[in-house]
Amino acid sequence: MSKTSNWVIAEEVAHAIRLGDPVVALESTLIVHGLPSPRNLEVAQELEAIVREAGVVPATIAVVGGVPHVGVSANKLAQLANSPDVRKLAPRDLAMAKVFGVPGATTVASTAFIAHAVGIKCFATGGLGGVHRGYQESFDESNDLTTLAATPIVVVSSGVKSILDVAATLERMESLGIGLVGYQTDFFPGFYLSTTEFRLEWRCESAHEVAQVFRQQREIGVSSALVVANSIKPSAQLDPSLHDELLKQALAAANANDVSGKAITPFLLEYFHTNSAGQSLHVNVEIVKGNARLAAEIASSLAAPSDI
Ligand code: PSU
Ligand code: MN
């Protein structure tokens, strides 16, 4: 019995995978824990619509009744988003979720893990998890990084969340051997901000080039993910001075409230959303939409016959 045999794969998704048609995986932690209700469920639908408009099949991934679902229905996602204390599940939690029959949202790590296991090659999110500020004391580094190091899938993101220690995260990505290219940018994006000061070593101009790089990785046996860093355009970014001010306040509030571990990322994002009069929420949604659009293009290129 394969590890995926009791998973629920939507018929449309299973069909596309069988035929080699393009599919884009979407995660559920971002919806359930990263965005406020009721906007979160609308966003989930908008993301799927963006992928569909590009002629690609969307597959939102979540755990329902302990079982990974690939291509979860709007109804099931709403149930998940509305149930209290729904867990944030990393790959290491999937076995326990199954045994105890609990629902959960999948992080970048578990979405990538599940998507790869069923044969999906491309995935879109907002910002990856990474190394938290103060990691020297807390050892808080997202499992997203270690999982992506061992999961061959294209992940489109706007860098890592700007609440993190970006320099340390980039160093860890290098140590872990995670592939990284900028999409039409020479600088690592700053999630809510179009750019950081960190220069990227590689840049792709098109979805086609990204697909070529990923195919090449697979061909030579590089088994890490390929992270595609896609920036929000400068005119749509969060005002940088507002960003810096909110970040200072959010970190102080997390500290004062003793927030740590899995709760820290949702806490900081929520702080931004409630204290920016909706501006950060708007930017966060735009980021993820842009990434879903690009992921659909890349998935299409990956499904087209190879020219290398
Ligand atoms: N991107 C967003 N919002 C989010 C996340 C990503 O725009 O909420 C989620 C992802 O699911 C990612 C998680 O895996 O945050 C990272 O959590 P942690 O730092 O606890 O590993
Ligand atoms: Mn953590």
PDB file of C-alpha atoms and ligand atoms in Angstrom, residues 27-31 33-35 88 106-111 125-130 132 140-144 161 163-164 191 261-266 269 284 287-288, ligand 1:
ATOM      1  CA  GLU A  27      -1.718  25.674   1.088  1.00  0.00           C
ATOM      2  CA  SER A  28      -4.302  25.963   3.836  1.00  0.00           C
ATOM      3  CA  THR A  29      -2.328  27.398   6.790  1.00  0.00           C
ATOM      4  CA  LEU A  30      -2.125  30.688   4.996  1.00  0.00           C
ATOM      5  CA  ILE A  31      -5.934  30.639   4.685  1.00  0.00           C
ATOM      6  CA  HIS A  33      -4.051  30.905  10.294  1.00  0.00           C
ATOM      7  CA  GLY A  34      -2.586  33.660   8.136  1.00  0.00           C
ATOM      8  CA  LEU A  35      -5.642  35.648   7.033  1.00  0.00           C
ATOM      9  CA  LYS A  88      -1.166  23.852  11.933  1.00  0.00           C
ATOM     10  CA  THR A 106      -1.110  22.308   6.068  1.00  0.00           C
ATOM     11  CA  THR A 107       1.953  24.558   6.185  1.00  0.00           C
ATOM     12  CA  VAL A 108       4.316  25.187   3.304  1.00  0.00           C
ATOM     13  CA  ALA A 109       6.253  22.133   4.502  1.00  0.00           C
ATOM     14  CA  SER A 110       3.346  19.702   4.620  1.00  0.00           C
ATOM     15  CA  THR A 111       1.677  21.104   1.500  1.00  0.00           C
ATOM     16  CA  THR A 125       2.265  30.478  -1.232  1.00  0.00           C
ATOM     17  CA  GLY A 126       2.770  33.978   0.210  1.00  0.00           C
ATOM     18  CA  GLY A 127       6.036  33.894   2.094  1.00  0.00           C
ATOM     19  CA  LEU A 128       7.993  30.886   3.287  1.00  0.00           C
ATOM     20  CA  GLY A 129       8.673  30.251   6.926  1.00  0.00           C
ATOM     21  CA  GLY A 130      12.320  30.636   7.918  1.00  0.00           C
ATOM     22  CA  HIS A 132      12.999  33.793  13.358  1.00  0.00           C
ATOM     23  CA  ASP A 140      13.051  28.825  16.119  1.00  0.00           C
ATOM     24  CA  GLU A 141      13.565  27.893  12.493  1.00  0.00           C
ATOM     25  CA  SER A 142      10.567  26.869  10.405  1.00  0.00           C
ATOM     26  CA  ASN A 143      10.361  23.254   9.346  1.00  0.00           C
ATOM     27  CA  ASP A 144       9.535  24.716   5.903  1.00  0.00           C
ATOM     28  CA  LYS A 161       7.872  36.596   5.751  1.00  0.00           C
ATOM     29  CA  ILE A 163       8.856  39.235  10.335  1.00  0.00           C
ATOM     30  CA  LEU A 164      11.810  36.818  10.126  1.00  0.00           C
ATOM     31  CA  PHE A 191       7.137  39.725   1.413  1.00  0.00           C
ATOM     32  CA  GLY A 261       6.699  28.532  18.767  1.00  0.00           C
ATOM     33  CA  LYS A 262       3.958  27.781  16.253  1.00  0.00           C
ATOM     34  CA  ALA A 263       1.868  30.689  17.467  1.00  0.00           C
ATOM     35  CA  ILE A 264       4.400  33.388  16.632  1.00  0.00           C
ATOM     36  CA  THR A 265       3.859  33.605  12.855  1.00  0.00           C
ATOM     37  CA  PRO A 266       0.028  33.869  13.071  1.00  0.00           C
ATOM     38  CA  LEU A 269       0.637  38.520  10.833  1.00  0.00           C
ATOM     39  CA  ASN A 284      -0.734  39.916   1.651  1.00  0.00           C
ATOM     40  CA  ILE A 287       1.219  38.774  -2.938  1.00  0.00           C
ATOM     41  CA  VAL A 288      -0.406  35.364  -2.874  1.00  0.00           C
TER      42      VAL A 288
HETATM   43  N1  PSU B   1       2.553  32.680   3.767  1.00  0.00           N
HETATM   44  C1  PSU B   1       1.643  33.641   4.062  1.00  0.00           C
HETATM   45  N2  PSU B   1       0.966  33.511   5.264  1.00  0.00           N
HETATM   46  C2  PSU B   1       1.147  32.417   6.096  1.00  0.00           C
HETATM   47  C3  PSU B   1       2.089  31.408   5.751  1.00  0.00           C
HETATM   48  C4  PSU B   1       2.759  31.596   4.573  1.00  0.00           C
HETATM   49  O1  PSU B   1       1.462  34.624   3.324  1.00  0.00           O
HETATM   50  O2  PSU B   1       0.476  32.328   7.121  1.00  0.00           O
HETATM   51  C5  PSU B   1       2.296  30.186   6.669  1.00  0.00           C
HETATM   52  C6  PSU B   1       2.835  29.014   5.864  1.00  0.00           C
HETATM   53  O3  PSU B   1       1.923  27.951   5.982  1.00  0.00           O
HETATM   54  C7  PSU B   1       4.158  28.651   6.492  1.00  0.00           C
HETATM   55  C8  PSU B   1       3.912  29.057   7.917  1.00  0.00           C
HETATM   56  O4  PSU B   1       4.478  27.302   6.339  1.00  0.00           O
HETATM   57  O5  PSU B   1       3.222  30.313   7.747  1.00  0.00           O
HETATM   58  C9  PSU B   1       5.216  29.158   8.673  1.00  0.00           C
HETATM   59  O6  PSU B   1       4.972  28.929  10.029  1.00  0.00           O
HETATM   60  P1  PSU B   1       6.197  28.675  11.060  1.00  0.00           P
HETATM   61  O7  PSU B   1       6.958  29.965  11.042  1.00  0.00           O
HETATM   62  O8  PSU B   1       5.537  28.422  12.398  1.00  0.00           O
HETATM   63  O9  PSU B   1       6.961  27.501  10.559  1.00  0.00           O
END
